[in-house]
Amino acid sequence: GLDPSAAMEPAERASILFCYGNACAACAQLEGDRSWYHTAVEAWRAAVELAGQDQGPLLGQLYQQLGLVLQIIGDRVNDTDCLEQAADSYRRALMHISRRKQTLDWGLVKYRLGCVLYKIDMAIGDDNALREAIHACRASRQVFDRYTNPIRWSEVSNTLAQIIQVYGDNVRSVPVLEYAVKCCVAALRVRTPDTSPLQWASIQNTLGSALFLLAKH
């Protein structure tokens, strides 16, 4: 799988490597064997080298998959370098994914980028990463709006509130913390204790933290 025939065209070899990487990632999930994730990353990186710049849709998918698996690896082993590689892959994916034509994919990559950058800040304390994370989540929330994608919208809103309250605490900004509270209150209009008790509790927890920091400042 990692060595498709050199007699094939580069685009064909890239496609095979892409499919093989997908299969490896599926094996990692099914078997719980992390080594498959690393094989998937190897396959996709080789595919990126073979894919031409005119193959935007393929490159967008490759970088999106790379970012997702690097994020999984980074989360499991608490590897900041791996998370930074995931963030870079998501940024590259966004260069090839059209917001107009692939709206949901674009919004999801933006959201994942925000989550990764938030974790990077929590690990090393990077306000620049926090600011970029805020912009990414706000862009995602514009795609997953409250009326057409209420569940995803409330998830993004909760994450955005978590990021904003950390940033607001760092810069000691009352308006920023008030915005975090507003994000939580808005999300609670979608997540209720009857329909989504765990998610409702999570948002309540975020709201409690945001209100505490607001009172502090």
PDB file of N, CA and C in Angstrom, residues 79-124:
ATOM      1  N   ASP A  79       1.262  15.560  22.808  1.00  0.00           N
ATOM      2  CA  ASP A  79       2.407  16.005  22.025  1.00  0.00           C
ATOM      3  C   ASP A  79       2.066  17.337  21.349  1.00  0.00           C
ATOM      4  N   THR A  80       2.629  18.422  21.859  1.00  0.00           N
ATOM      5  CA  THR A  80       2.330  19.747  21.312  1.00  0.00           C
ATOM      6  C   THR A  80       2.820  19.883  19.882  1.00  0.00           C
ATOM      7  N   ASP A  81       3.981  19.309  19.563  1.00  0.00           N
ATOM      8  CA  ASP A  81       4.517  19.381  18.209  1.00  0.00           C
ATOM      9  C   ASP A  81       3.564  18.722  17.223  1.00  0.00           C
ATOM     10  N   CYS A  82       2.978  17.609  17.620  1.00  0.00           N
ATOM     11  CA  CYS A  82       2.025  16.906  16.765  1.00  0.00           C
ATOM     12  C   CYS A  82       0.764  17.752  16.565  1.00  0.00           C
ATOM     13  N   LEU A  83       0.330  18.429  17.610  1.00  0.00           N
ATOM     14  CA  LEU A  83      -0.834  19.304  17.497  1.00  0.00           C
ATOM     15  C   LEU A  83      -0.542  20.490  16.577  1.00  0.00           C
ATOM     16  N   GLU A  84       0.678  20.996  16.626  1.00  0.00           N
ATOM     17  CA  GLU A  84       1.047  22.102  15.735  1.00  0.00           C
ATOM     18  C   GLU A  84       1.076  21.630  14.282  1.00  0.00           C
ATOM     19  N   GLN A  85       1.513  20.388  14.064  1.00  0.00           N
ATOM     20  CA  GLN A  85       1.468  19.819  12.714  1.00  0.00           C
ATOM     21  C   GLN A  85       0.027  19.654  12.250  1.00  0.00           C
ATOM     22  N   ALA A  86      -0.862  19.278  13.173  1.00  0.00           N
ATOM     23  CA  ALA A  86      -2.283  19.144  12.839  1.00  0.00           C
ATOM     24  C   ALA A  86      -2.860  20.499  12.429  1.00  0.00           C
ATOM     25  N   ALA A  87      -2.516  21.542  13.197  1.00  0.00           N
ATOM     26  CA  ALA A  87      -2.998  22.888  12.875  1.00  0.00           C
ATOM     27  C   ALA A  87      -2.511  23.322  11.498  1.00  0.00           C
ATOM     28  N   ASP A  88      -1.246  23.033  11.191  1.00  0.00           N
ATOM     29  CA  ASP A  88      -0.699  23.380   9.877  1.00  0.00           C
ATOM     30  C   ASP A  88      -1.430  22.628   8.771  1.00  0.00           C
ATOM     31  N   SER A  89      -1.764  21.359   9.004  1.00  0.00           N
ATOM     32  CA  SER A  89      -2.490  20.571   7.999  1.00  0.00           C
ATOM     33  C   SER A  89      -3.879  21.147   7.765  1.00  0.00           C
ATOM     34  N   TYR A  90      -4.553  21.560   8.834  1.00  0.00           N
ATOM     35  CA  TYR A  90      -5.882  22.166   8.678  1.00  0.00           C
ATOM     36  C   TYR A  90      -5.801  23.478   7.897  1.00  0.00           C
ATOM     37  N   ARG A  91      -4.766  24.269   8.169  1.00  0.00           N
ATOM     38  CA  ARG A  91      -4.606  25.527   7.432  1.00  0.00           C
ATOM     39  C   ARG A  91      -4.411  25.247   5.945  1.00  0.00           C
ATOM     40  N   ARG A  92      -3.611  24.227   5.642  1.00  0.00           N
ATOM     41  CA  ARG A  92      -3.371  23.860   4.241  1.00  0.00           C
ATOM     42  C   ARG A  92      -4.642  23.317   3.591  1.00  0.00           C
ATOM     43  N   ALA A  93      -5.416  22.555   4.366  1.00  0.00           N
ATOM     44  CA  ALA A  93      -6.675  22.030   3.833  1.00  0.00           C
ATOM     45  C   ALA A  93      -7.596  23.169   3.427  1.00  0.00           C
ATOM     46  N   LEU A  94      -7.632  24.224   4.241  1.00  0.00           N
ATOM     47  CA  LEU A  94      -8.509  25.359   3.966  1.00  0.00           C
ATOM     48  C   LEU A  94      -8.101  26.118   2.708  1.00  0.00           C
ATOM     49  N   MET A  95      -6.863  25.936   2.273  1.00  0.00           N
ATOM     50  CA  MET A  95      -6.414  26.559   1.034  1.00  0.00           C
ATOM     51  C   MET A  95      -7.023  25.869  -0.182  1.00  0.00           C
ATOM     52  N   HIS A  96      -7.476  24.633  -0.011  1.00  0.00           N
ATOM     53  CA  HIS A  96      -7.990  23.842  -1.134  1.00  0.00           C
ATOM     54  C   HIS A  96      -9.478  23.516  -1.017  1.00  0.00           C
ATOM     55  N   ILE A  97     -10.078  23.812   0.139  1.00  0.00           N
ATOM     56  CA  ILE A  97     -11.505  23.551   0.332  1.00  0.00           C
ATOM     57  C   ILE A  97     -12.270  24.849   0.118  1.00  0.00           C
ATOM     58  N   SER A  98     -13.247  24.807  -0.760  1.00  0.00           N
ATOM     59  CA  SER A  98     -14.028  25.992  -1.093  1.00  0.00           C
ATOM     60  C   SER A  98     -15.166  26.189  -0.092  1.00  0.00           C
ATOM     61  N   ARG A  99     -15.211  27.366   0.513  1.00  0.00           N
ATOM     62  CA  ARG A  99     -16.313  27.636   1.444  1.00  0.00           C
ATOM     63  C   ARG A  99     -17.655  27.630   0.715  1.00  0.00           C
ATOM     64  N   ARG A 100     -17.662  28.075  -0.524  1.00  0.00           N
ATOM     65  CA  ARG A 100     -18.910  28.155  -1.285  1.00  0.00           C
ATOM     66  C   ARG A 100     -19.382  26.785  -1.748  1.00  0.00           C
ATOM     67  N   LYS A 101     -18.447  25.942  -2.218  1.00  0.00           N
ATOM     68  CA  LYS A 101     -18.816  24.648  -2.784  1.00  0.00           C
ATOM     69  C   LYS A 101     -18.816  23.520  -1.747  1.00  0.00           C
ATOM     70  N   GLN A 102     -17.959  23.622  -0.726  1.00  0.00           N
ATOM     71  CA  GLN A 102     -17.846  22.576   0.307  1.00  0.00           C
ATOM     72  C   GLN A 102     -18.044  23.214   1.681  1.00  0.00           C
ATOM     73  N   THR A 103     -19.203  23.810   1.829  1.00  0.00           N
ATOM     74  CA  THR A 103     -19.469  24.652   2.995  1.00  0.00           C
ATOM     75  C   THR A 103     -19.305  23.912   4.320  1.00  0.00           C
ATOM     76  N   LEU A 104     -19.899  22.728   4.439  1.00  0.00           N
ATOM     77  CA  LEU A 104     -19.858  21.997   5.707  1.00  0.00           C
ATOM     78  C   LEU A 104     -18.449  21.501   6.012  1.00  0.00           C
ATOM     79  N   ASP A 105     -17.736  21.010   4.984  1.00  0.00           N
ATOM     80  CA  ASP A 105     -16.349  20.577   5.188  1.00  0.00           C
ATOM     81  C   ASP A 105     -15.491  21.749   5.650  1.00  0.00           C
ATOM     82  N   TRP A 106     -15.685  22.895   5.009  1.00  0.00           N
ATOM     83  CA  TRP A 106     -14.921  24.093   5.364  1.00  0.00           C
ATOM     84  C   TRP A 106     -15.191  24.482   6.815  1.00  0.00           C
ATOM     85  N   GLY A 107     -16.456  24.484   7.196  1.00  0.00           N
ATOM     86  CA  GLY A 107     -16.814  24.848   8.561  1.00  0.00           C
ATOM     87  C   GLY A 107     -16.262  23.872   9.582  1.00  0.00           C
ATOM     88  N   LEU A 108     -16.267  22.576   9.241  1.00  0.00           N
ATOM     89  CA  LEU A 108     -15.759  21.564  10.172  1.00  0.00           C
ATOM     90  C   LEU A 108     -14.252  21.686  10.354  1.00  0.00           C
ATOM     91  N   VAL A 109     -13.527  21.949   9.270  1.00  0.00           N
ATOM     92  CA  VAL A 109     -12.074  22.119   9.370  1.00  0.00           C
ATOM     93  C   VAL A 109     -11.747  23.355  10.202  1.00  0.00           C
ATOM     94  N   LYS A 110     -12.516  24.424  10.005  1.00  0.00           N
ATOM     95  CA  LYS A 110     -12.321  25.631  10.814  1.00  0.00           C
ATOM     96  C   LYS A 110     -12.510  25.313  12.301  1.00  0.00           C
ATOM     97  N   TYR A 111     -13.547  24.546  12.599  1.00  0.00           N
ATOM     98  CA  TYR A 111     -13.823  24.200  14.002  1.00  0.00           C
ATOM     99  C   TYR A 111     -12.693  23.353  14.580  1.00  0.00           C
ATOM    100  N   ARG A 112     -12.242  22.357  13.825  1.00  0.00           N
ATOM    101  CA  ARG A 112     -11.148  21.508  14.314  1.00  0.00           C
ATOM    102  C   ARG A 112      -9.873  22.305  14.498  1.00  0.00           C
ATOM    103  N   LEU A 113      -9.623  23.249  13.598  1.00  0.00           N
ATOM    104  CA  LEU A 113      -8.449  24.113  13.748  1.00  0.00           C
ATOM    105  C   LEU A 113      -8.542  24.895  15.055  1.00  0.00           C
ATOM    106  N   GLY A 114      -9.725  25.425  15.342  1.00  0.00           N
ATOM    107  CA  GLY A 114      -9.911  26.164  16.592  1.00  0.00           C
ATOM    108  C   GLY A 114      -9.649  25.299  17.809  1.00  0.00           C
ATOM    109  N   CYS A 115     -10.138  24.057  17.789  1.00  0.00           N
ATOM    110  CA  CYS A 115      -9.935  23.138  18.921  1.00  0.00           C
ATOM    111  C   CYS A 115      -8.459  22.829  19.135  1.00  0.00           C
ATOM    112  N   VAL A 116      -7.733  22.590  18.035  1.00  0.00           N
ATOM    113  CA  VAL A 116      -6.308  22.263  18.137  1.00  0.00           C
ATOM    114  C   VAL A 116      -5.523  23.451  18.683  1.00  0.00           C
ATOM    115  N   LEU A 117      -5.811  24.632  18.172  1.00  0.00           N
ATOM    116  CA  LEU A 117      -5.099  25.826  18.626  1.00  0.00           C
ATOM    117  C   LEU A 117      -5.375  26.102  20.105  1.00  0.00           C
ATOM    118  N   TYR A 118      -6.594  25.831  20.543  1.00  0.00           N
ATOM    119  CA  TYR A 118      -6.938  25.996  21.958  1.00  0.00           C
ATOM    120  C   TYR A 118      -6.097  25.058  22.819  1.00  0.00           C
ATOM    121  N   LYS A 119      -5.937  23.817  22.375  1.00  0.00           N
ATOM    122  CA  LYS A 119      -5.141  22.847  23.139  1.00  0.00           C
ATOM    123  C   LYS A 119      -3.658  23.230  23.145  1.00  0.00           C
ATOM    124  N   ILE A 120      -3.204  23.814  22.045  1.00  0.00           N
ATOM    125  CA  ILE A 120      -1.812  24.276  21.990  1.00  0.00           C
ATOM    126  C   ILE A 120      -1.597  25.390  23.016  1.00  0.00           C
ATOM    127  N   ASP A 121      -2.549  26.307  23.091  1.00  0.00           N
ATOM    128  CA  ASP A 121      -2.433  27.382  24.088  1.00  0.00           C
ATOM    129  C   ASP A 121      -2.441  26.824  25.501  1.00  0.00           C
ATOM    130  N   MET A 122      -3.320  25.856  25.764  1.00  0.00           N
ATOM    131  CA  MET A 122      -3.396  25.281  27.099  1.00  0.00           C
ATOM    132  C   MET A 122      -2.088  24.587  27.477  1.00  0.00           C
ATOM    133  N   ALA A 123      -1.374  24.098  26.456  1.00  0.00           N
ATOM    134  CA  ALA A 123      -0.119  23.384  26.720  1.00  0.00           C
ATOM    135  C   ALA A 123       1.065  24.333  26.905  1.00  0.00           C
ATOM    136  N   ILE A 124       1.131  25.384  26.084  1.00  0.00           N
ATOM    137  CA  ILE A 124       2.330  26.228  26.114  1.00  0.00           C
ATOM    138  C   ILE A 124       2.032  27.697  26.391  1.00  0.00           C
TER     139      ILE A 124
END
